[in-house]
Amino acid sequence: MTEFEKKTIIVSSLVVIILVSILTPVLYNTSYIIRGENAIIFLIGDPPMEFDDWRYTSEQIADLKEQYGEYWNNLINELGELWGWDFYFFYKTKCDFSRYRYEKLFLLLSGHSRYSEHPTLRINAEETILVEKIKDKIHSLNFTVLAEACYSLSWKNLFEHDGMNEVYTSDLENKLSSIRYFIQGGSPWLENDTVSLYRIESFSYFFIEQLLLEKNFTQANATAISKAYQLDLTGVDPTIV
């Protein structure tokens, strides 16, 4: 290789490095970052659907979990249309919250969580996400959080942020919370019997139900708390579960 060829390669490499350093932040801000006024972001981790083995097959449980995701997708999409807000739905997959630069956010988190000094939300069988890391990725000075997870009372302290309004949670006593499912089909005596999830009852469901009735967050929370206690869906003692 001649001296001229070496210099040409060096100069070309420098040009490429310079172009990459210039274009990368431009592409990040114009292509990856999503900006707007108002948005709902709903992240459902591995859904808390556990049944007696005799009642449903593994295939039926997998089908019910997919229906659970569709149920919430439809419900929150309805809320987004009512409010005129953008809507982003993540089911059993991680969300990069830093991507969304909205003036106002309504953030919903749902899934398995266990008592821990550093609680996590289980995304799927292989992945979890540290709850305390979520708030560091939020770029909004006006956001509200609704959480449907066991032991999520402690999450209120994990969302200390200049833009945080309130954290509403299904766990009201640092205990277990639960979800009630209404399912058709799934008889153990019928081969290949289909299953259909047609309704759920939970703290978050009652909360969203009130928002769809055009109640504000405070009113929705009060109703959700009342119904959750009435149906023994929150403050569940682990020793009797």
C-alpha positions as YAML, in Angstrom:
chain: A
units: angstrom
residues:
- id: 1
  name: MET
  ca: [0.00, 0.00, 0.00]
- id: 2
  name: THR
  ca: [1.38, 3.36, -1.06]
- id: 3
  name: GLU
  ca: [1.67, 6.36, 1.27]
- id: 4
  name: PHE
  ca: [-1.07, 8.10, -0.72]
- id: 5
  name: GLU
  ca: [-3.46, 5.16, -0.25]
- id: 6
  name: LYS
  ca: [-2.80, 5.15, 3.50]
- id: 7
  name: LYS
  ca: [-3.56, 8.85, 3.75]
- id: 8
  name: THR
  ca: [-6.73, 8.38, 1.68]
- id: 9
  name: ILE
  ca: [-7.97, 5.65, 4.05]
- id: 10
  name: ILE
  ca: [-7.22, 7.78, 7.12]
- id: 11
  name: VAL
  ca: [-9.00, 10.81, 5.67]
- id: 12
  name: SER
  ca: [-12.00, 8.69, 4.62]
- id: 13
  name: SER
  ca: [-12.23, 7.16, 8.10]
- id: 14
  name: LEU
  ca: [-12.15, 10.59, 9.70]
- id: 15
  name: VAL
  ca: [-14.90, 11.81, 7.37]
- id: 16
  name: VAL
  ca: [-17.06, 8.81, 8.28]
- id: 17
  name: ILE
  ca: [-16.51, 9.38, 12.02]
- id: 18
  name: ILE
  ca: [-17.41, 13.05, 11.69]
- id: 19
  name: LEU
  ca: [-20.55, 12.28, 9.68]
- id: 20
  name: VAL
  ca: [-21.68, 9.64, 12.17]
- id: 21
  name: SER
  ca: [-21.14, 12.01, 15.12]
- id: 22
  name: ILE
  ca: [-23.21, 14.68, 13.36]
- id: 23
  name: LEU
  ca: [-25.99, 12.50, 11.96]
- id: 24
  name: THR
  ca: [-26.55, 10.20, 14.98]
- id: 25
  name: PRO
  ca: [-28.08, 12.85, 17.30]
- id: 26
  name: VAL
  ca: [-30.00, 14.35, 14.37]
- id: 27
  name: LEU
  ca: [-31.54, 10.98, 13.46]
- id: 28
  name: TYR
  ca: [-32.19, 10.21, 17.14]
- id: 29
  name: ASN
  ca: [-34.15, 13.42, 17.65]
- id: 30
  name: THR
  ca: [-36.01, 13.37, 14.33]
- id: 31
  name: SER
  ca: [-36.70, 9.65, 13.88]
- id: 32
  name: TYR
  ca: [-36.60, 7.97, 17.29]
- id: 33
  name: ILE
  ca: [-37.98, 10.62, 19.65]
- id: 34
  name: ILE
  ca: [-41.78, 11.03, 19.59]
- id: 35
  name: ARG
  ca: [-43.11, 14.41, 20.65]
- id: 36
  name: GLY
  ca: [-46.60, 15.66, 21.37]
- id: 37
  name: GLU
  ca: [-48.98, 17.21, 23.87]
- id: 38
  name: ASN
  ca: [-50.79, 14.31, 25.61]
- id: 39
  name: ALA
  ca: [-50.29, 10.55, 25.63]
- id: 40
  name: ILE
  ca: [-51.25, 7.37, 27.44]
- id: 41
  name: ILE
  ca: [-48.52, 4.71, 27.77]
- id: 42
  name: PHE
  ca: [-49.62, 1.30, 29.03]
- id: 43
  name: LEU
  ca: [-47.03, -1.35, 29.85]
- id: 44
  name: ILE
  ca: [-48.38, -4.78, 30.80]
- id: 45
  name: GLY
  ca: [-45.77, -7.21, 32.00]
- id: 46
  name: ASP
  ca: [-46.39, -10.93, 32.30]
- id: 47
  name: PRO
  ca: [-50.11, -10.86, 33.19]
- id: 48
  name: PRO
  ca: [-51.06, -12.07, 36.68]
- id: 49
  name: MET
  ca: [-53.19, -14.96, 35.43]
- id: 50
  name: GLU
  ca: [-52.75, -18.11, 37.49]
- id: 51
  name: PHE
  ca: [-55.35, -20.86, 37.64]
- id: 52
  name: ASP
  ca: [-55.71, -24.35, 39.08]
- id: 53
  name: ASP
  ca: [-54.04, -26.82, 36.74]
- id: 54
  name: TRP
  ca: [-57.13, -28.99, 36.46]
- id: 55
  name: ARG
  ca: [-59.31, -26.18, 35.22]
- id: 56
  name: TYR
  ca: [-57.46, -24.97, 32.12]
- id: 57
  name: THR
  ca: [-54.80, -26.45, 29.88]
- id: 58
  name: SER
  ca: [-51.52, -24.62, 29.26]
- id: 59
  name: GLU
  ca: [-52.77, -23.76, 25.76]
- id: 60
  name: GLN
  ca: [-55.97, -22.27, 27.16]
- id: 61
  name: ILE
  ca: [-54.03, -20.21, 29.73]
- id: 62
  name: ALA
  ca: [-51.79, -18.88, 26.95]
- id: 63
  name: ASP
  ca: [-54.92, -17.98, 24.97]
- id: 64
  name: LEU
  ca: [-56.44, -16.23, 27.99]
- id: 65
  name: LYS
  ca: [-53.26, -14.21, 28.49]
- id: 66
  name: GLU
  ca: [-53.43, -12.98, 24.92]
- id: 67
  name: GLN
  ca: [-57.08, -12.09, 25.37]
- id: 68
  name: TYR
  ca: [-56.16, -10.22, 28.56]
- id: 69
  name: GLY
  ca: [-53.76, -8.05, 26.57]
- id: 70
  name: GLU
  ca: [-56.38, -7.43, 23.88]
- id: 71
  name: TYR
  ca: [-58.97, -6.58, 26.54]
- id: 72
  name: TRP
  ca: [-56.79, -3.83, 27.99]
- id: 73
  name: ASN
  ca: [-55.66, -2.64, 24.59]
- id: 74
  name: ASN
  ca: [-59.26, -2.07, 23.55]
- id: 75
  name: LEU
  ca: [-60.20, -0.45, 26.87]
- id: 76
  name: ILE
  ca: [-57.32, 2.05, 26.93]
- id: 77
  name: ASN
  ca: [-57.69, 2.76, 23.24]
- id: 78
  name: GLU
  ca: [-61.27, 3.77, 24.03]
- id: 79
  name: LEU
  ca: [-59.97, 6.11, 26.73]
- id: 80
  name: GLY
  ca: [-57.43, 7.59, 24.34]
- id: 81
  name: GLU
  ca: [-60.15, 8.29, 21.80]
- id: 82
  name: LEU
  ca: [-62.38, 9.86, 24.47]
- id: 83
  name: TRP
  ca: [-59.59, 12.18, 25.62]
- id: 84
  name: GLY
  ca: [-58.09, 12.72, 22.19]
- id: 85
  name: TRP
  ca: [-54.70, 11.52, 23.49]
- id: 86
  name: ASP
  ca: [-52.07, 9.46, 21.70]
- id: 87
  name: PHE
  ca: [-51.91, 5.86, 22.92]
- id: 88
  name: TYR
  ca: [-48.96, 3.46, 23.13]
- id: 89
  name: PHE
  ca: [-49.44, -0.13, 24.26]
- id: 90
  name: PHE
  ca: [-46.69, -2.58, 25.26]
- id: 91
  name: TYR
  ca: [-47.57, -6.15, 26.14]
- id: 92
  name: LYS
  ca: [-44.90, -8.43, 27.62]
- id: 93
  name: THR
  ca: [-42.21, -6.31, 25.98]
- id: 94
  name: LYS
  ca: [-40.09, -3.47, 27.36]
- id: 95
  name: CYS
  ca: [-40.84, 0.17, 26.68]
- id: 96
  name: ASP
  ca: [-38.16, 2.86, 26.31]
- id: 97
  name: PHE
  ca: [-39.95, 5.64, 28.18]
- id: 98
  name: SER
  ca: [-37.20, 8.10, 27.26]
- id: 99
  name: ARG
  ca: [-38.47, 8.01, 23.68]
- id: 100
  name: TYR
  ca: [-41.71, 9.84, 24.50]
- id: 101
  name: ARG
  ca: [-41.45, 13.61, 25.02]
- id: 102
  name: TYR
  ca: [-45.02, 14.64, 25.82]
- id: 103
  name: GLU
  ca: [-46.21, 17.62, 27.83]
- id: 104
  name: LYS
  ca: [-48.66, 15.41, 29.72]
- id: 105
  name: LEU
  ca: [-48.50, 11.64, 30.29]
- id: 106
  name: PHE
  ca: [-50.78, 9.05, 31.85]
- id: 107
  name: LEU
  ca: [-48.59, 6.04, 32.58]
- id: 108
  name: LEU
  ca: [-50.09, 2.63, 33.41]
- id: 109
  name: LEU
  ca: [-48.05, -0.28, 34.74]
- id: 110
  name: SER
  ca: [-49.43, -3.76, 35.28]
- id: 111
  name: GLY
  ca: [-47.97, -7.14, 36.12]
- id: 112
  name: HIS
  ca: [-46.25, -9.29, 38.72]
- id: 113
  name: SER
  ca: [-44.28, -7.58, 41.47]
- id: 114
  name: ARG
  ca: [-42.90, -9.01, 44.72]
- id: 115
  name: TYR
  ca: [-42.00, -7.40, 48.00]
- id: 116
  name: SER
  ca: [-38.48, -6.05, 47.69]
- id: 117
  name: GLU
  ca: [-36.33, -3.06, 48.56]
- id: 118
  name: HIS
  ca: [-35.86, -2.64, 44.82]
- id: 119
  name: PRO
  ca: [-39.14, -3.87, 43.29]
- id: 120
  name: THR
  ca: [-39.30, -5.07, 39.71]
- id: 121
  name: LEU
  ca: [-42.07, -5.51, 37.19]
- id: 122
  name: ARG
  ca: [-41.87, -8.86, 35.42]
- id: 123
  name: ILE
  ca: [-42.05, -8.21, 31.69]
- id: 124
  name: ASN
  ca: [-41.91, -11.83, 30.55]
- id: 125
  name: ALA
  ca: [-40.25, -15.10, 31.54]
- id: 126
  name: GLU
  ca: [-36.77, -13.72, 30.72]
- id: 127
  name: GLU
  ca: [-36.99, -10.00, 31.52]
- id: 128
  name: THR
  ca: [-37.81, -7.74, 34.44]
- id: 129
  name: ILE
  ca: [-37.55, -3.97, 34.84]
- id: 130
  name: LEU
  ca: [-36.54, -2.06, 37.95]
- id: 131
  name: VAL
  ca: [-39.44, 0.21, 38.86]
- id: 132
  name: GLU
  ca: [-37.11, 2.87, 40.27]
- id: 133
  name: LYS
  ca: [-35.39, 3.16, 36.88]
- id: 134
  name: ILE
  ca: [-38.58, 4.06, 35.03]
- id: 135
  name: LYS
  ca: [-38.88, 7.59, 36.40]
- id: 136
  name: ASP
  ca: [-35.34, 8.45, 35.27]
- id: 137
  name: LYS
  ca: [-36.46, 7.89, 31.67]
- id: 138
  name: ILE
  ca: [-39.59, 10.03, 31.83]
- id: 139
  name: HIS
  ca: [-39.28, 13.42, 30.12]
- id: 140
  name: SER
  ca: [-42.52, 15.11, 31.14]
- id: 141
  name: LEU
  ca: [-43.32, 17.79, 33.68]
- id: 142
  name: ASN
  ca: [-46.91, 16.61, 34.08]
- id: 143
  name: PHE
  ca: [-47.48, 12.88, 34.46]
- id: 144
  name: THR
  ca: [-49.67, 10.53, 36.50]
- id: 145
  name: VAL
  ca: [-49.05, 6.85, 37.26]
- id: 146
  name: LEU
  ca: [-51.58, 4.05, 37.72]
- id: 147
  name: ALA
  ca: [-50.08, 0.75, 38.92]
- id: 148
  name: GLU
  ca: [-51.72, -2.69, 39.08]
- id: 149
  name: ALA
  ca: [-49.26, -4.87, 40.98]
- id: 150
  name: CYS
  ca: [-48.77, -6.51, 44.36]
- id: 151
  name: TYR
  ca: [-46.72, -4.61, 46.94]
- id: 152
  name: SER
  ca: [-46.79, -1.51, 44.75]
- id: 153
  name: LEU
  ca: [-47.59, 0.86, 47.63]
- id: 154
  name: SER
  ca: [-43.84, 1.45, 47.93]
- id: 155
  name: TRP
  ca: [-43.74, 2.62, 44.31]
- id: 156
  name: LYS
  ca: [-45.08, 5.99, 45.42]
- id: 157
  name: ASN
  ca: [-41.64, 6.79, 46.84]
- id: 158
  name: LEU
  ca: [-39.86, 5.55, 43.72]
- id: 159
  name: PHE
  ca: [-41.46, 8.09, 41.38]
- id: 160
  name: GLU
  ca: [-40.02, 11.21, 42.95]
- id: 161
  name: HIS
  ca: [-39.84, 13.50, 39.94]
- id: 162
  name: ASP
  ca: [-40.44, 17.20, 39.30]
- id: 163
  name: GLY
  ca: [-43.27, 16.38, 36.92]
- id: 164
  name: MET
  ca: [-45.02, 13.64, 38.92]
- id: 165
  name: ASN
  ca: [-48.59, 14.43, 40.00]
- id: 166
  name: GLU
  ca: [-49.65, 11.24, 41.76]
- id: 167
  name: VAL
  ca: [-49.15, 7.48, 41.87]
- id: 168
  name: TYR
  ca: [-52.40, 5.53, 42.19]
- id: 169
  name: THR
  ca: [-51.90, 1.88, 43.03]
- id: 170
  name: SER
  ca: [-53.93, -1.30, 43.48]
- id: 171
  name: ASP
  ca: [-51.86, -2.12, 46.57]
- id: 172
  name: LEU
  ca: [-53.13, 0.05, 49.38]
- id: 173
  name: GLU
  ca: [-51.54, -1.70, 52.39]
- id: 174
  name: ASN
  ca: [-48.23, -3.09, 51.12]
- id: 175
  name: LYS
  ca: [-49.88, -6.46, 50.67]
- id: 176
  name: LEU
  ca: [-51.15, -8.53, 47.78]
- id: 177
  name: SER
  ca: [-53.72, -7.28, 45.31]
- id: 178
  name: SER
  ca: [-55.69, -9.47, 42.96]
- id: 179
  name: ILE
  ca: [-57.69, -9.50, 39.74]
- id: 180
  name: ARG
  ca: [-60.97, -11.31, 39.17]
- id: 181
  name: TYR
  ca: [-61.53, -12.91, 35.77]
- id: 182
  name: PHE
  ca: [-64.83, -13.83, 34.15]
- id: 183
  name: ILE
  ca: [-64.31, -16.61, 31.63]
- id: 184
  name: GLN
  ca: [-66.58, -18.67, 29.42]
- id: 185
  name: GLY
  ca: [-65.63, -22.18, 28.37]
- id: 186
  name: GLY
  ca: [-62.63, -24.18, 29.43]
- id: 187
  name: SER
  ca: [-64.42, -27.28, 30.62]
- id: 188
  name: PRO
  ca: [-61.92, -30.03, 31.62]
- id: 189
  name: TRP
  ca: [-64.36, -32.61, 30.27]
- id: 190
  name: LEU
  ca: [-64.58, -31.23, 26.74]
- id: 191
  name: GLU
  ca: [-61.66, -31.79, 24.37]
- id: 192
  name: ASN
  ca: [-60.35, -28.63, 22.62]
- id: 193
  name: ASP
  ca: [-62.91, -26.47, 24.43]
- id: 194
  name: THR
  ca: [-62.34, -22.77, 23.69]
- id: 195
  name: VAL
  ca: [-62.03, -20.13, 26.39]
- id: 196
  name: SER
  ca: [-63.26, -16.54, 26.28]
- id: 197
  name: LEU
  ca: [-62.30, -13.75, 28.68]
- id: 198
  name: TYR
  ca: [-65.28, -11.40, 28.66]
- id: 199
  name: ARG
  ca: [-64.73, -9.26, 31.78]
- id: 200
  name: ILE
  ca: [-62.21, -8.49, 34.49]
- id: 201
  name: GLU
  ca: [-62.54, -6.78, 37.87]
- id: 202
  name: SER
  ca: [-59.56, -5.07, 39.47]
- id: 203
  name: PHE
  ca: [-58.52, -1.78, 41.01]
- id: 204
  name: SER
  ca: [-57.18, -0.50, 37.68]
- id: 205
  name: TYR
  ca: [-60.24, -1.68, 35.78]
- id: 206
  name: PHE
  ca: [-62.58, 0.23, 38.10]
- id: 207
  name: PHE
  ca: [-60.25, 3.25, 37.87]
- id: 208
  name: ILE
  ca: [-60.35, 3.28, 34.06]
- id: 209
  name: GLU
  ca: [-64.07, 2.56, 34.06]
- id: 210
  name: GLN
  ca: [-64.60, 5.80, 36.00]
- id: 211
  name: LEU
  ca: [-62.36, 7.77, 33.64]
- id: 212
  name: LEU
  ca: [-64.48, 6.49, 30.75]
- id: 213
  name: LEU
  ca: [-67.46, 7.94, 32.61]
- id: 214
  name: GLU
  ca: [-65.55, 11.27, 32.49]
- id: 215
  name: LYS
  ca: [-64.64, 11.31, 36.18]
- id: 216
  name: ASN
  ca: [-61.35, 12.93, 37.22]
- id: 217
  name: PHE
  ca: [-58.40, 11.04, 38.75]
- id: 218
  name: THR
  ca: [-59.40, 11.77, 42.34]
- id: 219
  name: GLN
  ca: [-62.95, 10.57, 41.79]
- id: 220
  name: ALA
  ca: [-61.80, 7.50, 39.88]
- id: 221
  name: ASN
  ca: [-59.36, 6.58, 42.65]
- id: 222
  name: ALA
  ca: [-62.01, 6.92, 45.38]
- id: 223
  name: THR
  ca: [-64.43, 4.64, 43.51]
- id: 224
  name: ALA
  ca: [-61.72, 2.12, 42.63]
- id: 225
  name: ILE
  ca: [-60.61, 1.92, 46.29]
- id: 226
  name: SER
  ca: [-64.18, 1.40, 47.47]
- id: 227
  name: LYS
  ca: [-64.90, -1.37, 44.96]
- id: 228
  name: ALA
  ca: [-61.52, -3.06, 45.47]
- id: 229
  name: TYR
  ca: [-62.06, -3.33, 49.22]
- id: 230
  name: GLN
  ca: [-65.65, -4.42, 48.76]
- id: 231
  name: LEU
  ca: [-64.54, -7.31, 46.51]
- id: 232
  name: ASP
  ca: [-61.38, -8.17, 48.53]
- id: 233
  name: LEU
  ca: [-59.11, -7.24, 45.63]
- id: 234
  name: THR
  ca: [-56.64, -5.16, 47.63]
- id: 235
  name: GLY
  ca: [-54.94, -5.37, 51.03]
- id: 236
  name: VAL
  ca: [-55.01, -9.16, 50.74]
- id: 237
  name: ASP
  ca: [-53.16, -10.85, 53.61]
- id: 238
  name: PRO
  ca: [-50.43, -13.13, 52.11]
- id: 239
  name: THR
  ca: [-50.96, -15.66, 54.91]
- id: 240
  name: ILE
  ca: [-54.48, -16.47, 53.75]
- id: 241
  name: VAL
  ca: [-53.90, -16.50, 49.98]
...
